XYZ file of C-alpha atoms in Angstrom:
374
model
C 184.061 6.570 9.230
C 180.356 6.829 9.997
C 180.333 9.028 13.086
C 180.853 12.786 12.939
C 184.487 13.810 13.063
C 185.887 17.115 14.341
C 189.201 18.490 13.129
C 191.081 21.661 13.978
C 193.459 23.139 11.387
C 195.909 25.841 12.401
C 198.428 28.091 10.693
C 198.636 30.903 8.212
C 200.284 34.279 7.841
C 200.852 33.944 4.101
C 199.097 32.372 1.142
C 201.765 29.676 1.232
C 200.277 28.389 4.474
C 196.625 29.256 3.903
C 196.107 27.683 0.456
C 197.364 24.227 1.567
C 195.295 24.421 4.754
C 192.095 25.170 2.858
C 192.885 22.476 0.277
C 193.305 19.908 3.062
C 189.994 20.990 4.601
C 188.227 20.692 1.242
C 189.671 17.212 0.711
C 188.510 16.124 4.179
C 184.986 17.349 3.368
C 185.016 15.443 0.073
C 185.797 12.202 1.911
C 183.647 12.939 4.991
C 180.986 15.551 4.175
C 179.776 15.445 7.781
C 183.191 16.488 9.160
C 183.277 19.566 11.410
C 186.355 21.696 10.747
C 187.530 24.669 12.789
C 190.489 26.858 11.803
C 192.698 28.680 14.294
C 194.741 31.611 12.980
C 196.517 34.775 14.059
C 194.548 37.995 14.486
C 195.368 40.581 11.860
C 196.824 38.055 9.419
C 195.376 37.179 6.031
C 193.878 33.859 7.152
C 191.252 35.802 9.099
C 189.872 36.977 5.748
C 190.705 34.116 3.383
C 189.459 31.196 5.497
C 185.892 32.553 5.928
C 185.879 33.304 2.186
C 186.516 29.589 1.671
C 183.492 28.767 3.842
C 185.134 27.780 7.129
C 184.885 29.146 10.674
C 188.087 30.570 12.153
C 189.149 31.661 15.636
C 191.879 34.306 15.896
C 194.665 34.343 18.481
C 196.725 37.430 19.476
C 199.917 35.572 18.602
C 202.888 37.243 16.871
C 206.379 36.382 15.753
C 209.462 37.225 17.807
C 211.126 40.551 17.018
C 214.774 40.729 15.960
C 217.101 41.007 17.795
C 215.706 38.382 20.149
C 216.863 40.289 23.238
C 214.625 43.233 22.292
C 212.415 44.358 25.223
C 209.505 44.331 22.761
C 209.588 40.519 22.889
C 208.203 40.649 26.429
C 204.806 41.632 25.008
C 205.184 39.010 22.264
C 205.699 36.304 24.895
C 202.776 37.583 26.964
C 200.552 37.402 23.877
C 201.764 33.844 23.252
C 200.851 32.828 26.807
C 197.429 34.447 26.368
C 197.001 32.582 23.073
C 197.810 29.275 24.761
C 195.089 29.878 27.352
C 192.597 30.932 24.676
C 193.260 27.983 22.389
C 193.043 25.512 25.273
C 189.534 26.776 25.972
C 188.639 26.594 22.248
C 189.837 22.996 22.007
C 187.952 21.935 25.139
C 184.743 23.306 23.654
C 185.301 21.981 20.118
C 186.704 18.571 21.212
C 188.775 17.832 18.068
C 189.626 14.251 17.171
C 192.723 15.390 15.245
C 194.753 18.580 14.867
C 196.571 19.726 11.722
C 199.349 22.326 11.685
C 200.548 23.931 8.457
C 203.079 26.382 9.908
C 202.703 29.976 11.003
C 202.409 31.700 14.347
C 199.098 30.225 15.470
C 200.001 26.600 14.822
C 202.622 26.505 17.595
C 200.113 27.349 20.332
C 197.338 25.221 18.834
C 199.261 22.026 18.153
C 201.097 22.200 21.477
C 197.799 22.492 23.344
C 196.208 19.718 21.269
C 199.099 17.340 21.944
C 198.959 18.084 25.684
C 195.244 17.174 25.604
C 195.961 13.831 23.929
C 194.675 14.864 20.484
C 196.545 13.145 17.602
C 198.497 15.714 15.584
C 199.658 15.951 11.975
C 201.984 18.669 10.699
C 202.500 19.602 7.072
C 205.876 21.060 6.117
C 205.823 22.797 2.742
C 209.494 23.706 2.397
C 212.685 21.808 1.677
C 214.136 23.352 4.844
C 211.838 22.813 7.814
C 210.447 25.842 9.626
C 211.167 26.553 13.279
C 207.560 25.952 14.364
C 207.291 22.539 12.732
C 210.688 21.433 14.033
C 209.513 22.355 17.531
C 206.224 20.473 17.075
C 207.742 17.340 15.498
C 208.276 15.454 18.756
C 204.560 15.621 19.576
C 203.311 14.925 16.063
C 201.932 11.542 15.027
C 202.469 12.155 11.290
C 204.630 14.631 9.359
C 203.727 15.260 5.716
C 206.515 16.642 3.532
C 207.086 17.699 -0.077
C 210.833 17.128 -0.456
C 213.155 14.188 0.025
C 215.811 14.229 2.732
C 213.521 15.660 5.427
C 214.678 13.045 7.945
C 217.468 15.499 8.800
C 214.765 17.566 10.514
C 212.130 15.034 11.562
C 211.912 11.452 12.893
C 212.025 9.230 9.799
C 209.279 6.912 11.029
C 206.769 9.781 11.137
C 207.465 11.171 7.651
C 205.066 10.710 4.719
C 206.014 12.079 1.288
C 202.805 13.735 0.108
C 203.785 16.886 -1.753
C 202.092 20.218 -1.114
C 198.347 20.716 -1.581
C 197.554 23.423 -4.129
C 194.535 25.526 -5.050
C 192.089 23.160 -6.730
C 190.935 25.872 -9.147
C 194.322 25.759 -10.863
C 193.889 22.106 -11.770
C 190.180 22.238 -12.583
C 190.284 25.159 -15.021
C 189.412 24.285 -18.625
C 189.943 27.761 -20.061
C 192.027 27.909 -23.253
C 195.261 29.911 -23.430
C 193.663 32.343 -25.896
C 190.555 32.897 -23.758
C 192.697 33.246 -20.639
C 194.698 35.999 -22.317
C 191.572 37.818 -23.462
C 190.123 37.653 -19.931
C 193.201 39.532 -18.708
C 192.979 42.181 -21.410
C 195.817 40.697 -23.455
C 196.423 39.918 -27.109
C 195.432 36.272 -27.662
C 198.400 35.562 -29.939
C 201.390 37.214 -28.236
C 203.922 35.464 -26.037
C 203.121 36.230 -22.421
C 205.173 36.646 -19.246
C 203.338 36.707 -15.904
C 205.193 38.371 -13.017
C 204.080 37.713 -9.438
C 205.832 38.568 -6.196
C 203.567 36.568 -3.928
C 200.251 37.576 -2.383
C 201.809 40.643 -0.742
C 204.061 41.621 -3.642
C 207.851 41.817 -3.748
C 209.821 45.058 -3.805
C 212.837 43.652 -5.645
C 210.749 42.049 -8.383
C 208.761 45.255 -8.816
C 211.883 47.415 -9.048
C 213.334 45.026 -11.622
C 210.435 45.888 -13.925
C 210.180 49.580 -13.082
C 213.840 50.158 -13.884
C 213.467 48.594 -17.330
C 210.157 49.929 -18.640
C 211.988 50.917 -21.825
C 212.951 47.261 -22.327
C 209.309 46.195 -21.836
C 208.218 48.724 -24.443
C 210.908 47.678 -26.900
C 209.322 44.213 -27.313
C 205.671 45.303 -27.461
C 205.165 43.811 -30.920
C 206.195 40.335 -29.736
C 205.846 39.961 -25.952
C 203.258 41.097 -23.375
C 203.323 41.150 -19.586
C 200.933 40.720 -16.668
C 202.432 42.251 -13.532
C 200.980 41.641 -10.075
C 202.507 44.345 -7.910
C 200.919 43.487 -4.560
C 198.510 45.891 -2.852
C 201.224 47.532 -0.749
C 203.162 48.747 -3.797
C 200.347 49.297 -6.282
C 199.524 52.985 -5.826
C 203.173 54.019 -5.921
C 203.794 52.017 -9.094
C 200.686 53.466 -10.772
C 201.994 56.959 -10.074
C 205.446 56.130 -11.445
C 203.932 54.675 -14.623
C 201.529 57.567 -15.196
C 201.744 58.635 -18.826
C 204.408 56.097 -19.751
C 202.862 52.647 -19.251
C 203.593 50.495 -22.323
C 200.581 49.035 -24.148
C 201.960 45.514 -23.700
C 201.977 45.781 -19.881
C 198.907 44.944 -17.739
C 199.419 46.064 -14.148
C 197.242 44.921 -11.209
C 197.548 44.795 -7.436
C 196.277 41.225 -7.159
C 195.323 38.561 -9.692
C 192.046 37.009 -8.575
C 192.008 34.282 -11.219
C 195.444 32.696 -11.018
C 194.236 29.724 -13.081
C 193.659 32.079 -16.026
C 196.924 33.929 -15.420
C 198.984 30.742 -15.399
C 197.142 29.379 -18.446
C 197.873 32.637 -20.291
C 201.574 32.512 -19.457
C 204.375 31.051 -21.526
C 206.733 31.957 -18.676
C 206.219 32.959 -15.025
C 208.485 35.065 -12.816
C 207.889 34.285 -9.146
C 209.223 34.129 -5.633
C 210.129 30.596 -4.528
C 207.462 29.862 -1.946
C 206.795 26.154 -1.530
C 203.124 26.298 -2.515
C 203.873 28.277 -5.677
C 206.570 25.792 -6.675
C 204.183 22.888 -6.172
C 201.661 24.625 -8.420
C 204.251 25.156 -11.150
C 205.200 21.469 -10.983
C 201.605 20.288 -11.341
C 200.761 22.571 -14.265
C 204.168 22.212 -15.911
C 204.850 25.941 -16.102
C 208.319 27.264 -17.040
C 209.412 29.634 -14.294
C 212.195 31.979 -13.257
C 212.473 31.916 -9.464
C 213.665 34.925 -7.448
C 213.879 33.644 -3.849
C 213.040 36.099 -1.109
C 216.021 36.718 1.201
C 213.660 37.796 3.991
C 212.552 34.343 5.158
C 213.776 32.067 7.927
C 216.818 29.925 7.123
C 216.780 31.241 3.520
C 214.373 28.400 2.737
C 213.161 29.906 -0.540
C 216.650 29.597 -2.032
C 216.740 25.965 -0.928
C 213.300 25.407 -2.510
C 214.487 26.965 -5.762
C 217.739 25.025 -5.935
C 215.850 21.738 -5.566
C 214.354 22.546 -9.007
C 217.372 24.240 -10.569
C 219.555 21.201 -9.872
C 217.123 19.133 -11.977
C 217.012 21.719 -14.807
C 213.357 22.306 -13.923
C 213.533 26.070 -13.291
C 215.763 29.111 -13.765
C 217.066 31.167 -10.862
C 218.049 34.782 -10.227
C 219.412 36.000 -6.893
C 217.362 38.751 -5.283
C 220.421 41.010 -5.131
C 221.009 40.590 -8.878
C 217.396 40.815 -10.032
C 217.435 44.504 -10.999
C 220.144 43.861 -13.589
C 219.488 40.285 -14.668
C 215.804 39.382 -14.257
C 214.113 41.073 -17.193
C 216.914 40.339 -19.716
C 216.794 36.651 -18.709
C 212.993 36.587 -19.014
C 213.101 38.040 -22.534
C 215.894 35.674 -23.564
C 213.965 32.687 -22.197
C 210.582 33.580 -23.710
C 212.185 33.475 -27.167
C 213.951 30.137 -26.628
C 211.380 27.480 -27.553
C 213.749 24.589 -26.827
C 214.452 25.875 -23.315
C 210.758 26.465 -22.574
C 209.967 22.912 -23.695
C 212.777 21.467 -21.560
C 211.681 23.418 -18.468
C 208.100 22.249 -18.994
C 209.077 18.587 -19.278
C 211.501 18.637 -16.347
C 209.234 20.440 -13.880
C 206.342 18.076 -14.645
C 208.537 15.164 -13.512
C 208.638 16.672 -10.016
C 204.875 16.906 -9.569
C 203.232 15.054 -6.674
C 199.487 14.946 -7.466
C 196.612 14.291 -5.043
C 198.545 15.747 -2.094
C 195.498 17.193 -0.359
C 193.576 13.925 -0.540
C 196.523 11.867 0.718
C 196.945 14.203 3.703
C 193.183 14.218 4.328
C 193.176 10.420 4.471
C 195.964 10.489 7.064
C 194.025 13.012 9.154
C 190.919 10.826 9.032
C 192.991 7.819 10.158
C 194.083 9.852 13.192
C 190.420 10.642 13.922
C 189.587 6.956 13.758
C 192.474 6.229 16.136
C 191.109 8.851 18.561
C 187.554 7.527 18.186
C 188.391 3.955 19.243
């Protein structure tokens, strides 16, 4: 469309919401360079840092999640903050005058998309998981389009609104041309050794970390054949450094956060990861063998449902969080030495890839802008 378009994108809280949101924004700008895009997030959450780093303006709301148990008196202040956020975002939208609103899940998207719908702004929501989140289920009635990554989502949403798009991923992962050997060298690794990359998400994962800490002797026992990159998460990093002092194996690279995930994934023969929807979509697109350890601390246990969607198609391996301390590292070492299994996992996970997700969603958003502009 020729005229300037204005789009608000809301959501965040974790990388699993932020990365798709930024990818959608980038795809919109590729199609319509003149597009004006404003993000709305939650104060104190990681989107307030990551979105400006990606080059976009963001407004923060004092919105928070409900505290368990729901009858806690502390939820009075949570509800007051939500009401304040609704008033704030209504003012923001009146000033920005969006032609479409996009929600990717997270605390802020509930207030933003609700206000946008009430103002007559066409809305699109993007559900990353195989089990729909509470916010998106609440917003579905007012949404014009609902973009999903898994089949069977009509059990949560009106079937006539659903578009199967897949999840947008970080473009850098797909655009990287670095070789496996150079990727390993960039991480301080041996270019020729089999490599396992262990990530617990952007914030880290206690269970995954403990699974490695408790078996440092096992890591050391394979140092002639296998090497590891271990992202601990910033919260756990100092404690783990202290526990490893004087006994860190030479085949173990430990970091709080991996800045270049494209290099890390290229270096890996096998990845150990939580089962966030965005991570799974990335593994599908790059064809990376993975052992999934779903987090039990998420709504509706959706990470287990995400993982099982792959496991049922022999496209990933799976370890329960409660069993990870005993089973995770032995399974990883068994798998890394099974060439036939690695090849099978690679082939099967590639079959589940849905490419061009960000562009497909961007095109739907632009259609909503055109509808608003008529």
